[in-house]
XYZ file of C-alpha atoms in Angstrom:
82
model
C 2.309 -22.140 0.099
C 4.969 -20.676 1.282
C 8.035 -22.450 2.578
C 8.357 -21.836 6.267
C 12.097 -21.070 7.091
C 13.039 -21.617 10.992
C 15.876 -19.694 12.481
C 18.275 -20.577 15.525
C 17.291 -18.463 18.524
C 19.309 -17.999 21.430
C 18.751 -19.568 25.247
C 19.033 -17.065 28.087
C 21.961 -19.255 28.613
C 23.643 -18.439 25.489
C 23.272 -14.323 26.748
C 25.725 -12.650 28.028
C 26.529 -12.753 31.498
C 27.900 -9.208 32.331
C 25.642 -6.199 31.486
C 27.222 -3.329 29.096
C 28.172 -0.407 30.746
C 26.567 2.550 28.758
C 26.940 6.413 29.378
C 25.434 9.173 28.136
C 25.285 12.999 28.244
C 23.912 16.450 27.152
C 26.824 17.783 24.692
C 26.170 20.661 22.849
C 22.914 22.794 23.508
C 21.939 25.169 20.903
C 18.824 27.418 20.363
C 16.207 25.566 19.330
C 17.897 21.984 19.756
C 20.193 19.971 21.734
C 22.549 16.877 21.443
C 22.889 13.880 23.205
C 26.147 11.245 22.951
C 26.047 7.940 24.265
C 28.706 4.928 24.177
C 28.138 1.398 24.974
C 31.502 -0.302 26.780
C 32.350 -3.839 26.910
C 34.857 -3.664 29.363
C 37.288 -1.101 28.404
C 36.369 -1.266 24.534
C 34.066 1.384 23.094
C 31.457 -1.457 21.313
C 28.983 0.995 20.229
C 28.541 4.922 19.568
C 25.440 6.985 19.309
C 24.977 10.864 18.561
C 20.807 12.292 19.092
C 19.820 15.897 17.955
C 16.587 16.715 19.730
C 14.906 19.800 18.296
C 12.179 21.847 20.696
C 8.744 21.700 18.977
C 5.914 24.154 18.420
C 2.804 21.623 17.696
C 0.860 25.030 16.795
C 3.165 25.432 14.246
C 4.421 22.399 13.225
C 7.713 23.588 13.646
C 11.262 24.265 15.314
C 10.859 26.319 18.460
C 13.430 27.698 20.604
C 14.239 26.372 23.770
C 13.100 27.617 27.261
C 15.497 29.766 29.506
C 15.275 26.889 32.163
C 15.462 24.013 29.518
C 18.807 25.445 27.932
C 19.932 26.172 31.365
C 19.330 22.074 32.927
C 20.855 21.245 29.335
C 23.778 23.313 30.394
C 24.218 22.142 33.653
C 24.167 18.537 32.540
C 26.577 19.441 29.537
C 29.029 20.818 31.830
C 28.830 17.358 33.950
C 30.384 15.666 31.101
């Protein structure tokens, strides 16, 4: 017989009233990958940051694959907007 433990839970009235603001965008575009960065803002304060590298993938070879010209162009356009 294992002891069961209870943990306090939050009621919906305890949760934050205002949503956080999240900003994200493409930061870098390579031949086979691109990087997305994000910030979570609490007012003017940066509460969290994230950086994710996504890689093109060829399911046949199970290896990284170059991004197509149209993919790169779209990502570069987004990169210029941040």
